[in-house]
């Protein structure tokens, strides 16, 4: 029996490892194709590597091809799978360095090709200095460009989401002047405007120029290098342009091979991460990671949430099932955290905007409190916002913006959302209390109290 | 209508405040009696005040008598209620400074007399230098003693629980030589021995001499001052002795007045914090805080857990109901956190020892991981231990010992315990992930994975 894995990052290699754990090399041969130079790396760590907080690319690699080889998993680096033949059960892989092609038969196939940066037509210029932030190879290229001659002095980051903001901060730390362009009225639109406003201020506080409501019209180049970004409000000189416009599932190969995708553009799977087409499961075909569509457990809607933590979980689930075990991936609730300078930003479940779009009637409650007892040194302020269903009081979502020790409190709220707790029941939660860790009423509890009042008032 | 409150700290004054919020002074007169000098203070903050992290006693006072007066709540400081006449519906209060007694009628009575330090007969000596750590007055007395002449050089702390360990560290910070005596094989016996061993090492690392398996036999005094602690292994010189032997509900007044207590020694209440006797609710009588007994939601057993966070919640619930609203206190799950130097210690639900005592069959799983991505600066190690019911996999309890950013992860586990999640479902939880906040598999998830394996192996 042979397992072929397309994509050598978190999802694919988690699947390979879990399958190997349960089935030895005599029982199952495993071959993974990866078009880049690296396996199992943390793409989320790239901004910190660029910014200098993380030293050295290798720190971001969790497991090398040599380590996989030792575990009996063959990895073919710089090999891009260019065709899947489901009937003949073989893939065709192109050697990106050597130039040849090879065919590889399979009994089981894991499709874990990840995502690709959204790249509008205007960004497809034949010039250096324009980068996505998706792979470790991208990170290497950005590093080389920033260290190269002529030394870039001015950067424009296009898109104010997580990656855009993290990259903007990273380049400021490298001494580059940064302008951040965002098409909506505010960066970090993954949180509600009242919360995003605080993040907006923090970004400006880093010395980053933020231009909102700004649509990019084009790039200018000269001598094979990007030189400027064109917007309706003027042309911004730029020695480096970073695209932070999000990513889309890398499913071109799948659709070319007759494997259908869902409404979000990602592959559809069942709970065990088997690929599902219009006629049901596709035999022997699995998918995991940034190329798949999943379900939002609160809105019930299909969503595409490219995030390392989901990729790892989905890969693990596919691998356990491939190996003869049983595991399921039941969907996501939209938890995300990030850091902008000293400001921590976190969300879970649905924002007010998303709750409206999902058809919920709801109330919101925001409170300001501190991470530790007010009198204990180092107590930082934070704002906690809850979204709860009107009348039932079921917690639909939460957002936190605050200083140190704020963001990870989102986990408590995520587990409350996951379990469909009411904000009223949450007021009784037995959370950890001691002056170095929380006020006697934890910010989460204060928020639950206020939301309970709002729910009662809404009845 | 008149409400009388016995005890001016967290529980009593929360009840008073919530009742006042719902019923104006014309509708409800409120009088609170407090035998000490302060209202609504954080007793949990006393060790940090002694150690110098918190400067000034007033920082620990959340709300002064003057502030209560402004809100229409009369507080009689230094007044100890010495009798309750339920038939005549009046209390007798002694003026501890003036010396007189006054009677006060009531329609509703909140009993919130708190707890008193466990004080064995050998500790009742007629000498200075022996302290409990229960009230702000205790804190003042300890401060005065440590600053007085002759200046204390050697301290003995008796009891290695939260307060004992916190006070031992505080006195080390004051430059006093500290010996900690613990009767069990290890201090911090609120966590399992494998976890407590790490705490034990951290305490010794502070330069504190720890003597375990040590029962105190008596104290020696001279010239009205404590001079030594006598143990079977020898006599320890001591210029100050701190009792950290725990507390018991302060219910002497209640029992003298014919109000019965539960098996833990605390007052029994219903969900709304109305006092319950053998014949059911006692009309117009409420109780909250360190003097009440509550239920452990996982073991189902009655427990006495004196902790500010419960006192505040119970007081709030009593006050809302007193004010004509509706709220309930559904019990506790034993969550607690503390800090020993840089080591954070947390627990929730049942330890292995408690699970055994409760009659559960269970498995345990311990994992070591980091608070942030391993490559991100400042990642500290932590150990997470889970206790899960055999076969069902329901999470019964969790413990964490680790460096910074470890302890508050107990909140996630507390909410999982509260909701009776299985460790298998927990492996899918959508927790916050970004390199500054967690590895791609949060320690909580890694522990859930390992516990799931243990549960499967136990079937």
PDB file of N, CA, C and O in Angstrom, chain B residues 214-248:
ATOM      1  N   UNK B 214       6.384  17.300  59.467  1.00  0.00           N
ATOM      2  CA  UNK B 214       6.723  17.898  60.758  1.00  0.00           C
ATOM      3  C   UNK B 214       5.473  18.425  61.459  1.00  0.00           C
ATOM      4  O   UNK B 214       4.790  19.307  60.951  1.00  0.00           O
ATOM      5  N   UNK B 215       5.169  17.854  62.618  1.00  0.00           N
ATOM      6  CA  UNK B 215       4.046  18.306  63.428  1.00  0.00           C
ATOM      7  C   UNK B 215       4.571  19.224  64.523  1.00  0.00           C
ATOM      8  O   UNK B 215       5.521  18.877  65.214  1.00  0.00           O
ATOM      9  N   UNK B 216       3.963  20.373  64.663  1.00  0.00           N
ATOM     10  CA  UNK B 216       4.397  21.294  65.707  1.00  0.00           C
ATOM     11  C   UNK B 216       3.828  20.839  67.050  1.00  0.00           C
ATOM     12  O   UNK B 216       2.671  20.434  67.142  1.00  0.00           O
ATOM     13  N   UNK B 217       4.691  20.902  68.069  1.00  0.00           N
ATOM     14  CA  UNK B 217       4.244  20.477  69.400  1.00  0.00           C
ATOM     15  C   UNK B 217       3.938  21.652  70.318  1.00  0.00           C
ATOM     16  O   UNK B 217       3.146  21.528  71.242  1.00  0.00           O
ATOM     17  N   UNK B 218       4.572  22.770  70.053  1.00  0.00           N
ATOM     18  CA  UNK B 218       4.305  23.909  70.924  1.00  0.00           C
ATOM     19  C   UNK B 218       5.141  25.110  70.555  1.00  0.00           C
ATOM     20  O   UNK B 218       5.985  25.053  69.649  1.00  0.00           O
ATOM     21  N   UNK B 219       4.873  26.195  71.246  1.00  0.00           N
ATOM     22  CA  UNK B 219       5.641  27.420  71.056  1.00  0.00           C
ATOM     23  C   UNK B 219       6.337  27.755  72.370  1.00  0.00           C
ATOM     24  O   UNK B 219       5.828  27.458  73.444  1.00  0.00           O
ATOM     25  N   UNK B 220       7.494  28.379  72.280  1.00  0.00           N
ATOM     26  CA  UNK B 220       8.152  28.891  73.482  1.00  0.00           C
ATOM     27  C   UNK B 220       8.082  30.404  73.450  1.00  0.00           C
ATOM     28  O   UNK B 220       8.152  31.023  72.387  1.00  0.00           O
ATOM     29  N   UNK B 221       7.958  30.997  74.631  1.00  0.00           N
ATOM     30  CA  UNK B 221       7.875  32.454  74.709  1.00  0.00           C
ATOM     31  C   UNK B 221       8.779  32.950  75.832  1.00  0.00           C
ATOM     32  O   UNK B 221       9.173  32.189  76.718  1.00  0.00           O
ATOM     33  N   UNK B 222       9.103  34.210  75.745  1.00  0.00           N
ATOM     34  CA  UNK B 222       9.879  34.836  76.824  1.00  0.00           C
ATOM     35  C   UNK B 222       9.629  36.335  76.750  1.00  0.00           C
ATOM     36  O   UNK B 222       9.628  36.911  75.659  1.00  0.00           O
ATOM     37  N   UNK B 223       9.384  36.916  77.898  1.00  0.00           N
ATOM     38  CA  UNK B 223       9.179  38.358  77.946  1.00  0.00           C
ATOM     39  C   UNK B 223       8.031  38.823  77.097  1.00  0.00           C
ATOM     40  O   UNK B 223       8.077  39.896  76.495  1.00  0.00           O
ATOM     41  N   UNK B 224       6.986  37.962  76.993  1.00  0.00           N
ATOM     42  CA  UNK B 224       5.816  38.381  76.223  1.00  0.00           C
ATOM     43  C   UNK B 224       5.989  38.277  74.728  1.00  0.00           C
ATOM     44  O   UNK B 224       5.156  38.775  73.969  1.00  0.00           O
ATOM     45  N   UNK B 225       7.073  37.628  74.290  1.00  0.00           N
ATOM     46  CA  UNK B 225       7.294  37.453  72.850  1.00  0.00           C
ATOM     47  C   UNK B 225       7.524  35.985  72.543  1.00  0.00           C
ATOM     48  O   UNK B 225       8.108  35.259  73.344  1.00  0.00           O
ATOM     49  N   UNK B 226       7.092  35.542  71.360  1.00  0.00           N
ATOM     50  CA  UNK B 226       7.381  34.183  70.941  1.00  0.00           C
ATOM     51  C   UNK B 226       8.879  34.086  70.688  1.00  0.00           C
ATOM     52  O   UNK B 226       9.511  35.037  70.196  1.00  0.00           O
ATOM     53  N   UNK B 227       9.473  32.953  71.036  1.00  0.00           N
ATOM     54  CA  UNK B 227      10.927  32.803  70.843  1.00  0.00           C
ATOM     55  C   UNK B 227      11.291  31.556  70.044  1.00  0.00           C
ATOM     56  O   UNK B 227      12.368  31.487  69.470  1.00  0.00           O
ATOM     57  N   UNK B 228      10.395  30.561  70.017  1.00  0.00           N
ATOM     58  CA  UNK B 228      10.755  29.322  69.327  1.00  0.00           C
ATOM     59  C   UNK B 228       9.534  28.463  69.046  1.00  0.00           C
ATOM     60  O   UNK B 228       8.477  28.617  69.670  1.00  0.00           O
ATOM     61  N   UNK B 229       9.695  27.572  68.057  1.00  0.00           N
ATOM     62  CA  UNK B 229       8.682  26.583  67.725  1.00  0.00           C
ATOM     63  C   UNK B 229       9.269  25.211  68.036  1.00  0.00           C
ATOM     64  O   UNK B 229      10.381  24.892  67.610  1.00  0.00           O
ATOM     65  N   UNK B 230       8.510  24.411  68.794  1.00  0.00           N
ATOM     66  CA  UNK B 230       8.997  23.109  69.227  1.00  0.00           C
ATOM     67  C   UNK B 230       8.445  22.018  68.306  1.00  0.00           C
ATOM     68  O   UNK B 230       7.234  21.940  68.090  1.00  0.00           O
ATOM     69  N   UNK B 231       9.346  21.216  67.753  1.00  0.00           N
ATOM     70  CA  UNK B 231       8.930  20.086  66.927  1.00  0.00           C
ATOM     71  C   UNK B 231       9.641  18.843  67.441  1.00  0.00           C
ATOM     72  O   UNK B 231      10.595  18.960  68.218  1.00  0.00           O
ATOM     73  N   UNK B 232       9.199  17.650  67.005  1.00  0.00           N
ATOM     74  CA  UNK B 232       9.860  16.425  67.465  1.00  0.00           C
ATOM     75  C   UNK B 232      11.335  16.388  67.038  1.00  0.00           C
ATOM     76  O   UNK B 232      12.139  15.702  67.652  1.00  0.00           O
ATOM     77  N   UNK B 233      11.674  17.127  65.986  1.00  0.00           N
ATOM     78  CA  UNK B 233      13.057  17.092  65.498  1.00  0.00           C
ATOM     79  C   UNK B 233      13.907  18.217  66.061  1.00  0.00           C
ATOM     80  O   UNK B 233      15.010  18.474  65.565  1.00  0.00           O
ATOM     81  N   UNK B 234      13.359  18.940  67.014  1.00  0.00           N
ATOM     82  CA  UNK B 234      14.158  20.004  67.588  1.00  0.00           C
ATOM     83  C   UNK B 234      13.378  21.291  67.726  1.00  0.00           C
ATOM     84  O   UNK B 234      12.252  21.415  67.251  1.00  0.00           O
ATOM     85  N   UNK B 235      13.980  22.234  68.385  1.00  0.00           N
ATOM     86  CA  UNK B 235      13.349  23.519  68.664  1.00  0.00           C
ATOM     87  C   UNK B 235      13.940  24.567  67.720  1.00  0.00           C
ATOM     88  O   UNK B 235      15.155  24.716  67.626  1.00  0.00           O
ATOM     89  N   UNK B 236      13.027  25.260  67.009  1.00  0.00           N
ATOM     90  CA  UNK B 236      13.466  26.254  66.026  1.00  0.00           C
ATOM     91  C   UNK B 236      13.302  27.652  66.583  1.00  0.00           C
ATOM     92  O   UNK B 236      12.178  28.060  66.878  1.00  0.00           O
ATOM     93  N   UNK B 237      14.371  28.411  66.715  1.00  0.00           N
ATOM     94  CA  UNK B 237      14.247  29.788  67.169  1.00  0.00           C
ATOM     95  C   UNK B 237      13.351  30.568  66.211  1.00  0.00           C
ATOM     96  O   UNK B 237      13.428  30.386  64.996  1.00  0.00           O
ATOM     97  N   UNK B 238      12.500  31.424  66.736  1.00  0.00           N
ATOM     98  CA  UNK B 238      11.585  32.191  65.887  1.00  0.00           C
ATOM     99  C   UNK B 238      11.260  33.523  66.547  1.00  0.00           C
ATOM    100  O   UNK B 238      10.869  33.557  67.712  1.00  0.00           O
ATOM    101  N   UNK B 239      11.426  34.595  65.796  1.00  0.00           N
ATOM    102  CA  UNK B 239      11.041  35.913  66.300  1.00  0.00           C
ATOM    103  C   UNK B 239       9.628  36.281  65.859  1.00  0.00           C
ATOM    104  O   UNK B 239       9.037  37.237  66.343  1.00  0.00           O
ATOM    105  N   UNK B 240       9.155  35.536  64.865  1.00  0.00           N
ATOM    106  CA  UNK B 240       7.769  35.706  64.413  1.00  0.00           C
ATOM    107  C   UNK B 240       7.271  34.356  63.906  1.00  0.00           C
ATOM    108  O   UNK B 240       8.020  33.608  63.264  1.00  0.00           O
ATOM    109  N   UNK B 241       6.027  34.046  64.229  1.00  0.00           N
ATOM    110  CA  UNK B 241       5.408  32.790  63.792  1.00  0.00           C
ATOM    111  C   UNK B 241       4.126  33.135  63.035  1.00  0.00           C
ATOM    112  O   UNK B 241       3.291  33.895  63.532  1.00  0.00           O
ATOM    113  N   UNK B 242       4.016  32.630  61.825  1.00  0.00           N
ATOM    114  CA  UNK B 242       2.804  32.851  61.033  1.00  0.00           C
ATOM    115  C   UNK B 242       2.058  31.534  60.897  1.00  0.00           C
ATOM    116  O   UNK B 242       2.645  30.515  60.529  1.00  0.00           O
ATOM    117  N   UNK B 243       0.773  31.564  61.218  1.00  0.00           N
ATOM    118  CA  UNK B 243      -0.045  30.362  61.125  1.00  0.00           C
ATOM    119  C   UNK B 243      -0.682  30.274  59.746  1.00  0.00           C
ATOM    120  O   UNK B 243      -1.457  31.151  59.348  1.00  0.00           O
ATOM    121  N   UNK B 244      -0.342  29.231  59.022  1.00  0.00           N
ATOM    122  CA  UNK B 244      -0.950  28.998  57.712  1.00  0.00           C
ATOM    123  C   UNK B 244      -1.599  27.636  57.702  1.00  0.00           C
ATOM    124  O   UNK B 244      -1.386  26.832  56.800  1.00  0.00           O
ATOM    125  N   UNK B 245      -2.385  27.372  58.740  1.00  0.00           N
ATOM    126  CA  UNK B 245      -2.990  26.047  58.906  1.00  0.00           C
ATOM    127  C   UNK B 245      -4.392  26.005  58.328  1.00  0.00           C
ATOM    128  O   UNK B 245      -5.161  25.091  58.601  1.00  0.00           O
ATOM    129  N   UNK B 246      -4.703  26.998  57.538  1.00  0.00           N
ATOM    130  CA  UNK B 246      -6.046  27.039  56.974  1.00  0.00           C
ATOM    131  C   UNK B 246      -7.002  27.801  57.866  1.00  0.00           C
ATOM    132  O   UNK B 246      -6.609  28.336  58.914  1.00  0.00           O
ATOM    133  N   UNK B 247      -8.243  27.874  57.429  1.00  0.00           N
ATOM    134  CA  UNK B 247      -9.251  28.606  58.194  1.00  0.00           C
ATOM    135  C   UNK B 247     -10.478  27.726  58.347  1.00  0.00           C
ATOM    136  O   UNK B 247     -10.636  26.739  57.636  1.00  0.00           O
ATOM    137  N   UNK B 248     -11.317  28.093  59.300  1.00  0.00           N
ATOM    138  CA  UNK B 248     -12.607  27.396  59.403  1.00  0.00           C
ATOM    139  C   UNK B 248     -13.709  28.449  59.423  1.00  0.00           C
ATOM    140  O   UNK B 248     -13.465  29.603  59.780  1.00  0.00           O
TER     141      UNK B 248
END
